[in-house]
Short mmCIF file of C-alpha atoms and ligand atoms in Angstrom, two decimals:
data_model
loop_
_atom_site.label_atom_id
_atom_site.label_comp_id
_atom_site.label_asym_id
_atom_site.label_seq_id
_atom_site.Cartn_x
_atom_site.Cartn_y
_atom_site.Cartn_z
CA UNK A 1 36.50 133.10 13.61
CA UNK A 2 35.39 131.06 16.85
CA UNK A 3 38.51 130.28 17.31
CA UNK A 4 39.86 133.75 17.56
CA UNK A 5 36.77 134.36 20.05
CA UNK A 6 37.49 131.26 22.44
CA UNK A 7 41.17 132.21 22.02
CA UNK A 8 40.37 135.93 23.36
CA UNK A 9 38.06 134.77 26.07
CA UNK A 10 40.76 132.67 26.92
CA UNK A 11 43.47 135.19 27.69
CA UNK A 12 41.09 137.90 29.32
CA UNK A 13 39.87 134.98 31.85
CA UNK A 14 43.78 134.51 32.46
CA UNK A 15 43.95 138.45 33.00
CA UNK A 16 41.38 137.92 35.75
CA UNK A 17 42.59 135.77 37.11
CA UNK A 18 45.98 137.11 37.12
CA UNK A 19 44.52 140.57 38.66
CA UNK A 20 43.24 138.45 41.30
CA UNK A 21 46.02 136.76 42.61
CA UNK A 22 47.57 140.42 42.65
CA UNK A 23 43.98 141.14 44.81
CA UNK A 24 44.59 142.36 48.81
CA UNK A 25 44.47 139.35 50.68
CA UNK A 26 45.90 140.67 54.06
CA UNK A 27 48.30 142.74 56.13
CA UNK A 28 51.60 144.18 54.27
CA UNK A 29 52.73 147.18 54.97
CA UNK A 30 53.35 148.31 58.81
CA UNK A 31 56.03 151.38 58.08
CA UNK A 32 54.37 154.64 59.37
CA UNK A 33 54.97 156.08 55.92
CA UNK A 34 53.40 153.78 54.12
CA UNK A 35 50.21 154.08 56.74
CA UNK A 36 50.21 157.32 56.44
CA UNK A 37 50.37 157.48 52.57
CA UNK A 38 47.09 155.02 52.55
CA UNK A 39 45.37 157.34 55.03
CA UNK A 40 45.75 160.15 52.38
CA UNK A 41 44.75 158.06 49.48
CA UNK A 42 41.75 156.69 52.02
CA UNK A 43 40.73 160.58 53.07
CA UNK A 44 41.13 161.49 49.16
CA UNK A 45 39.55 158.70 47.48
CA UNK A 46 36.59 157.25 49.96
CA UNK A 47 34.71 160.06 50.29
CA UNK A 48 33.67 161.04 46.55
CA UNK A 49 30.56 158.97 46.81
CA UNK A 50 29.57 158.95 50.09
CA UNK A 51 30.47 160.31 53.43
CA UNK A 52 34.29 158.55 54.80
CA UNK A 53 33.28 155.28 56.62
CA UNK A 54 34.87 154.23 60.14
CA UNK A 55 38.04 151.77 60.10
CA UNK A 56 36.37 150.41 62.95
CA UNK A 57 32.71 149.54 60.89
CA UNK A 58 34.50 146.39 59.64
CA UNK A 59 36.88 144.05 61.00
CA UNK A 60 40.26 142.90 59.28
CA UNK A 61 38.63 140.17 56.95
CA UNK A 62 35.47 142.16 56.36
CA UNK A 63 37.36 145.05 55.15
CA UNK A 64 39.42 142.82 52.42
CA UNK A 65 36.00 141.95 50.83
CA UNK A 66 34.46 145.68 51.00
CA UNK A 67 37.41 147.08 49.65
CA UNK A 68 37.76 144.72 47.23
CA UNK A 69 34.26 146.16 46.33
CA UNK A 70 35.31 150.01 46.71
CA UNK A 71 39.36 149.75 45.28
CA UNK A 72 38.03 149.64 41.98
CA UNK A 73 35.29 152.04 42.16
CA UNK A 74 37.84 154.35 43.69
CA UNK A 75 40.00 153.27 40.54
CA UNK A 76 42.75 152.35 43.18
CA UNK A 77 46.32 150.79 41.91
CA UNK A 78 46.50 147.57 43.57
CA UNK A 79 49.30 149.50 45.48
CA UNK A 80 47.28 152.17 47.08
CA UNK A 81 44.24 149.58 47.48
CA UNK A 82 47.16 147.34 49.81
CA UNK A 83 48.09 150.54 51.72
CA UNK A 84 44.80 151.49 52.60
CA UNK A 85 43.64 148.69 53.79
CA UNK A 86 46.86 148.45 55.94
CA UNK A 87 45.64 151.77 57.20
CA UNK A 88 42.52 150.86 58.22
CA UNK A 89 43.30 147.69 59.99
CA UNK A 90 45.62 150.10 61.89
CA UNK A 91 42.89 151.70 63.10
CA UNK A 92 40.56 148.80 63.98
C1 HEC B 1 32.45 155.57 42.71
C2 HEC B 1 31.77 155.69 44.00
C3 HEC B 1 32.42 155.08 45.24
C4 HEC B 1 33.72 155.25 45.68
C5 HEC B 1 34.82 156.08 45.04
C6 HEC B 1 33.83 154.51 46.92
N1 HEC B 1 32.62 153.92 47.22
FE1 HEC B 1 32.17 152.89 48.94
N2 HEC B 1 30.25 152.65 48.28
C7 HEC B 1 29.74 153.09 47.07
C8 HEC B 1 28.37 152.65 46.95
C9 HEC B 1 27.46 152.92 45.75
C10 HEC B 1 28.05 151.95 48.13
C11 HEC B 1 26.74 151.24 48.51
C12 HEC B 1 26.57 149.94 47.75
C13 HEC B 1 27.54 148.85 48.14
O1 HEC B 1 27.71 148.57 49.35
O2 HEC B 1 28.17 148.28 47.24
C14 HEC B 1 29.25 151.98 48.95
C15 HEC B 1 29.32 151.43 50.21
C16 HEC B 1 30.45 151.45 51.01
C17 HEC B 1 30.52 150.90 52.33
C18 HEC B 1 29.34 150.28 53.08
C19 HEC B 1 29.13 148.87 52.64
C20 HEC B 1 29.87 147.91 53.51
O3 HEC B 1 30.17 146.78 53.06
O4 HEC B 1 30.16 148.29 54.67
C21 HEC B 1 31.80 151.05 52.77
C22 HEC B 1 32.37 150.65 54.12
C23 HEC B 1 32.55 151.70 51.71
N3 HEC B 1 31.70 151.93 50.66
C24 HEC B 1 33.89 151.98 51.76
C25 HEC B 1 34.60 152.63 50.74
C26 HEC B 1 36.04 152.86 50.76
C27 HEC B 1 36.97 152.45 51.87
C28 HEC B 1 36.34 153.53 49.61
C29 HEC B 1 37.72 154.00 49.14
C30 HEC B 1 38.66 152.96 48.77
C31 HEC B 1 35.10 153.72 48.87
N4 HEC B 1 34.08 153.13 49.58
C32 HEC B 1 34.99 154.39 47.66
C33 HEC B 1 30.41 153.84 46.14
C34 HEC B 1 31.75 154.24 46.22
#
């Protein structure tokens, strides 16, 4: 029985850490289209729980931490999380 619960603690710490390695960690896209997708996603998705923030509140590595923060809460793919940050670094 331990076993079975060290084993499962096991593989959901490698599922972390897998999902992190697949976590934003800077600039990808630069094609207007996909800048222009993540500024829809950002306009659609940011503003449910409070008002849409400036691109220009954070800079580049400040926004990969707060969005690592908001993708999730925003229930984001990690797709759509990579294209708007692309979108807001466009802007800053
Ligand atoms: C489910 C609700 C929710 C959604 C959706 C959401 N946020 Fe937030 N956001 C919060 C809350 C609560 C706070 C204040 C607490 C905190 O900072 O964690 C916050 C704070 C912020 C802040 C200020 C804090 C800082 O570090 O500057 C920024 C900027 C921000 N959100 C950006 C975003 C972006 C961008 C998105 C879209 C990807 C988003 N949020 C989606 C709940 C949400």
């Amino acid at each position: 029985m331990k076993k079975t619960i060290l084993t499962a603690a096991a593989v959901s710490l490698f599922m972390v850490s897998c999902a992190r390695s697949n976590a934003v960690t800077g600039p990808k896209y630069t094609s207007s289209e996909k800048l222009s997708q993540g500024k829809t996603v950002f306009e659609n998705s940011c503003n449910k729980c409070h008002n849409l923030p400036e691109p220009t509140k954070h800079t580049d590595a400040e926004w990969i931490e707060t969005l690592s923060r908001m993708a999730p809460r925003a229930k984001l793919t990690p797709d759509q999380h990579q294209m708007v940050y692309d979108y807001l670094i466009s802007q800053n």
